[in-house]
Amino acid sequence: MFLLEVERKFRRLAVKSLLIDSGHPFFTSLQYRGKQTIHDTYYDSAHFLSSKGVWVRRRDNNWQAKIRRGGDYFNSKFEELSTPAAISAYLAELTGTRANAAENFGLQPMAVVARRVRLSGAERRRWRRWMRELPRL
């Protein structure tokens, strides 16, 4: 399955519907779903991958690769690979070296990030409409 992710970055104050005190919440319900700690380890080889717009990470024991496919900083597009076999095949094509997940795909850890995030849920249909209405920067 091919997955293309589009990331849109925005300035918090430029998007009034995100402000807590806007007085007009977009969602009729927003449910708090607790907190979660996310552990990411990013891998590379002498910055070879990042210089080509490729980021490989292990997030909570799941491997992911993001391959830049266009856009700019504010509106970027990435292809996502989420199986070790697909990541291994892509990296073998890019680097000429085949390695598996048990070998960290032949890469070295470059950064370790742990963050605690707050989880919330909103009505899916309204969320999608809201995302389409966000202003572009």
PDB file of C-alpha atoms in Angstrom:
ATOM      1  CA  MET A   1       0.000   0.000   0.000  1.00  0.00           C
ATOM      2  CA  PHE A   2       1.310   3.433  -0.963  1.00  0.00           C
ATOM      3  CA  LEU A   3       0.837   6.171   1.621  1.00  0.00           C
ATOM      4  CA  LEU A   4       1.575   9.818   0.895  1.00  0.00           C
ATOM      5  CA  GLU A   5       1.564  12.127   3.899  1.00  0.00           C
ATOM      6  CA  VAL A   6       1.058  15.863   3.484  1.00  0.00           C
ATOM      7  CA  GLU A   7       2.291  17.969   6.397  1.00  0.00           C
ATOM      8  CA  ARG A   8       1.076  21.511   6.770  1.00  0.00           C
ATOM      9  CA  LYS A   9       2.750  23.719   9.296  1.00  0.00           C
ATOM     10  CA  PHE A  10       1.048  26.813  10.639  1.00  0.00           C
ATOM     11  CA  ARG A  11       1.671  29.574  13.110  1.00  0.00           C
ATOM     12  CA  ARG A  12      -0.481  29.100  16.182  1.00  0.00           C
ATOM     13  CA  LEU A  13      -1.701  32.685  16.319  1.00  0.00           C
ATOM     14  CA  ALA A  14      -2.453  32.734  12.588  1.00  0.00           C
ATOM     15  CA  VAL A  15      -5.107  30.035  13.021  1.00  0.00           C
ATOM     16  CA  LYS A  16      -7.736  31.483  15.343  1.00  0.00           C
ATOM     17  CA  SER A  17      -9.787  28.288  15.480  1.00  0.00           C
ATOM     18  CA  LEU A  18      -6.917  26.669  17.383  1.00  0.00           C
ATOM     19  CA  LEU A  19      -6.955  29.238  20.171  1.00  0.00           C
ATOM     20  CA  ILE A  20      -8.535  27.988  23.390  1.00  0.00           C
ATOM     21  CA  ASP A  21     -10.203  31.331  24.121  1.00  0.00           C
ATOM     22  CA  SER A  22     -11.623  31.888  20.618  1.00  0.00           C
ATOM     23  CA  GLY A  23     -15.141  31.481  22.024  1.00  0.00           C
ATOM     24  CA  HIS A  24     -16.273  29.426  19.052  1.00  0.00           C
ATOM     25  CA  PRO A  25     -14.920  25.878  19.321  1.00  0.00           C
ATOM     26  CA  PHE A  26     -15.151  23.981  16.058  1.00  0.00           C
ATOM     27  CA  PHE A  27     -15.861  20.600  17.623  1.00  0.00           C
ATOM     28  CA  THR A  28     -19.028  19.828  19.556  1.00  0.00           C
ATOM     29  CA  SER A  29     -17.084  17.299  21.588  1.00  0.00           C
ATOM     30  CA  LEU A  30     -13.420  16.801  22.300  1.00  0.00           C
ATOM     31  CA  GLN A  31     -12.602  13.805  24.449  1.00  0.00           C
ATOM     32  CA  TYR A  32      -9.457  13.588  26.544  1.00  0.00           C
ATOM     33  CA  ARG A  33      -7.835  10.200  26.021  1.00  0.00           C
ATOM     34  CA  GLY A  34      -4.943  10.378  28.444  1.00  0.00           C
ATOM     35  CA  LYS A  35      -1.229  10.848  27.925  1.00  0.00           C
ATOM     36  CA  GLN A  36       1.264   8.731  26.087  1.00  0.00           C
ATOM     37  CA  THR A  37       5.049   8.707  25.936  1.00  0.00           C
ATOM     38  CA  ILE A  38       6.460   8.297  22.446  1.00  0.00           C
ATOM     39  CA  HIS A  39      10.042   7.070  22.015  1.00  0.00           C
ATOM     40  CA  ASP A  40      11.728   7.760  18.666  1.00  0.00           C
ATOM     41  CA  THR A  41      15.216   6.730  17.591  1.00  0.00           C
ATOM     42  CA  TYR A  42      16.345   8.207  14.268  1.00  0.00           C
ATOM     43  CA  TYR A  43      18.910   6.361  12.160  1.00  0.00           C
ATOM     44  CA  ASP A  44      21.266   7.497   9.408  1.00  0.00           C
ATOM     45  CA  SER A  45      24.764   6.925   8.060  1.00  0.00           C
ATOM     46  CA  ALA A  46      26.949  10.047   8.102  1.00  0.00           C
ATOM     47  CA  HIS A  47      23.841  12.130   7.258  1.00  0.00           C
ATOM     48  CA  PHE A  48      23.571  10.386   3.878  1.00  0.00           C
ATOM     49  CA  LEU A  49      19.846   9.690   4.178  1.00  0.00           C
ATOM     50  CA  SER A  50      18.835  13.068   5.610  1.00  0.00           C
ATOM     51  CA  SER A  51      20.745  14.843   2.825  1.00  0.00           C
ATOM     52  CA  LYS A  52      18.494  12.976   0.380  1.00  0.00           C
ATOM     53  CA  GLY A  53      15.273  13.790   2.256  1.00  0.00           C
ATOM     54  CA  VAL A  54      14.928  10.358   3.854  1.00  0.00           C
ATOM     55  CA  TRP A  55      14.281   9.799   7.561  1.00  0.00           C
ATOM     56  CA  VAL A  56      14.314   6.350   9.141  1.00  0.00           C
ATOM     57  CA  ARG A  57      13.115   5.929  12.690  1.00  0.00           C
ATOM     58  CA  ARG A  58      12.038   3.305  15.151  1.00  0.00           C
ATOM     59  CA  ARG A  59       9.021   4.555  17.072  1.00  0.00           C
ATOM     60  CA  ASP A  60       8.097   2.380  20.040  1.00  0.00           C
ATOM     61  CA  ASN A  61       9.604  -0.705  18.319  1.00  0.00           C
ATOM     62  CA  ASN A  62       7.926  -0.039  14.948  1.00  0.00           C
ATOM     63  CA  TRP A  63      10.109   0.914  11.988  1.00  0.00           C
ATOM     64  CA  GLN A  64       9.087   3.806   9.731  1.00  0.00           C
ATOM     65  CA  ALA A  65      10.724   5.568   6.806  1.00  0.00           C
ATOM     66  CA  LYS A  66       9.641   8.916   5.401  1.00  0.00           C
ATOM     67  CA  ILE A  67      10.799   9.859   1.915  1.00  0.00           C
ATOM     68  CA  ARG A  68      10.416  13.468   0.831  1.00  0.00           C
ATOM     69  CA  ARG A  69       8.402  13.621  -2.392  1.00  0.00           C
ATOM     70  CA  GLY A  70       7.898  17.349  -2.775  1.00  0.00           C
ATOM     71  CA  GLY A  71       6.645  20.533  -1.244  1.00  0.00           C
ATOM     72  CA  ASP A  72       8.480  22.925   1.010  1.00  0.00           C
ATOM     73  CA  TYR A  73       8.895  23.445   4.751  1.00  0.00           C
ATOM     74  CA  PHE A  74       5.315  24.645   5.295  1.00  0.00           C
ATOM     75  CA  ASN A  75       3.553  22.203   2.986  1.00  0.00           C
ATOM     76  CA  SER A  76       5.687  19.080   2.619  1.00  0.00           C
ATOM     77  CA  LYS A  77       4.882  15.696   1.088  1.00  0.00           C
ATOM     78  CA  PHE A  78       6.352  12.389   2.221  1.00  0.00           C
ATOM     79  CA  GLU A  79       5.941   8.806   1.117  1.00  0.00           C
ATOM     80  CA  GLU A  80       5.795   6.545   4.155  1.00  0.00           C
ATOM     81  CA  LEU A  81       7.113   3.003   4.416  1.00  0.00           C
ATOM     82  CA  SER A  82       6.051   1.064   7.491  1.00  0.00           C
ATOM     83  CA  THR A  83       7.232  -2.512   7.025  1.00  0.00           C
ATOM     84  CA  PRO A  84      10.825  -3.652   7.583  1.00  0.00           C
ATOM     85  CA  ALA A  85      10.804  -5.443   4.201  1.00  0.00           C
ATOM     86  CA  ALA A  86       9.783  -2.280   2.315  1.00  0.00           C
ATOM     87  CA  ILE A  87      12.303  -0.146   4.221  1.00  0.00           C
ATOM     88  CA  SER A  88      15.099  -2.664   3.597  1.00  0.00           C
ATOM     89  CA  ALA A  89      14.320  -2.837  -0.132  1.00  0.00           C
ATOM     90  CA  TYR A  90      14.197   0.959  -0.483  1.00  0.00           C
ATOM     91  CA  LEU A  91      17.461   1.468   1.430  1.00  0.00           C
ATOM     92  CA  ALA A  92      19.183  -1.271  -0.603  1.00  0.00           C
ATOM     93  CA  GLU A  93      18.183   0.535  -3.791  1.00  0.00           C
ATOM     94  CA  LEU A  94      19.355   3.893  -2.421  1.00  0.00           C
ATOM     95  CA  THR A  95      22.614   2.807  -0.753  1.00  0.00           C
ATOM     96  CA  GLY A  96      23.552  -0.387  -2.576  1.00  0.00           C
ATOM     97  CA  THR A  97      23.717  -2.261   0.750  1.00  0.00           C
ATOM     98  CA  ARG A  98      21.053  -4.669   1.974  1.00  0.00           C
ATOM     99  CA  ALA A  99      20.506  -5.071   5.723  1.00  0.00           C
ATOM    100  CA  ASN A 100      17.491  -6.037   7.795  1.00  0.00           C
ATOM    101  CA  ALA A 101      15.733  -4.479  10.782  1.00  0.00           C
ATOM    102  CA  ALA A 102      17.665  -6.670  13.243  1.00  0.00           C
ATOM    103  CA  GLU A 103      20.819  -4.967  11.899  1.00  0.00           C
ATOM    104  CA  ASN A 104      19.194  -1.506  12.047  1.00  0.00           C
ATOM    105  CA  PHE A 105      19.330  -1.586   8.236  1.00  0.00           C
ATOM    106  CA  GLY A 106      23.086  -0.974   8.510  1.00  0.00           C
ATOM    107  CA  LEU A 107      22.474   2.478  10.002  1.00  0.00           C
ATOM    108  CA  GLN A 108      23.639   4.153  13.199  1.00  0.00           C
ATOM    109  CA  PRO A 109      21.428   5.867  15.794  1.00  0.00           C
ATOM    110  CA  MET A 110      21.634   9.630  15.229  1.00  0.00           C
ATOM    111  CA  ALA A 111      19.068  10.984  17.699  1.00  0.00           C
ATOM    112  CA  VAL A 112      16.852   9.679  20.478  1.00  0.00           C
ATOM    113  CA  VAL A 113      13.703  11.632  21.308  1.00  0.00           C
ATOM    114  CA  ALA A 114      11.139  10.891  24.001  1.00  0.00           C
ATOM    115  CA  ARG A 115       8.111  13.090  24.444  1.00  0.00           C
ATOM    116  CA  ARG A 116       4.914  12.938  26.399  1.00  0.00           C
ATOM    117  CA  VAL A 117       1.841  13.867  24.393  1.00  0.00           C
ATOM    118  CA  ARG A 118      -1.746  14.489  25.331  1.00  0.00           C
ATOM    119  CA  LEU A 119      -4.282  12.509  23.344  1.00  0.00           C
ATOM    120  CA  SER A 120      -7.676  13.903  22.389  1.00  0.00           C
ATOM    121  CA  GLY A 121     -10.388  12.749  20.048  1.00  0.00           C
ATOM    122  CA  ALA A 122     -12.817  14.785  17.945  1.00  0.00           C
ATOM    123  CA  GLU A 123     -15.542  13.812  15.519  1.00  0.00           C
ATOM    124  CA  ARG A 124     -13.745  12.519  12.420  1.00  0.00           C
ATOM    125  CA  ARG A 125     -15.997  14.192   9.830  1.00  0.00           C
ATOM    126  CA  ARG A 126     -15.727  17.606  11.459  1.00  0.00           C
ATOM    127  CA  TRP A 127     -11.948  17.167  11.856  1.00  0.00           C
ATOM    128  CA  ARG A 128     -11.487  16.562   8.130  1.00  0.00           C
ATOM    129  CA  ARG A 129     -13.606  19.578   7.207  1.00  0.00           C
ATOM    130  CA  TRP A 130     -11.662  21.725   9.675  1.00  0.00           C
ATOM    131  CA  MET A 131      -8.332  20.592   8.196  1.00  0.00           C
ATOM    132  CA  ARG A 132      -9.503  21.584   4.695  1.00  0.00           C
ATOM    133  CA  GLU A 133     -10.460  25.037   5.975  1.00  0.00           C
ATOM    134  CA  LEU A 134      -7.095  25.833   7.586  1.00  0.00           C
ATOM    135  CA  PRO A 135      -5.469  28.840   5.915  1.00  0.00           C
ATOM    136  CA  ARG A 136      -2.248  28.221   4.007  1.00  0.00           C
ATOM    137  CA  LEU A 137       0.800  30.241   4.935  1.00  0.00           C
TER     138      LEU A 137
END
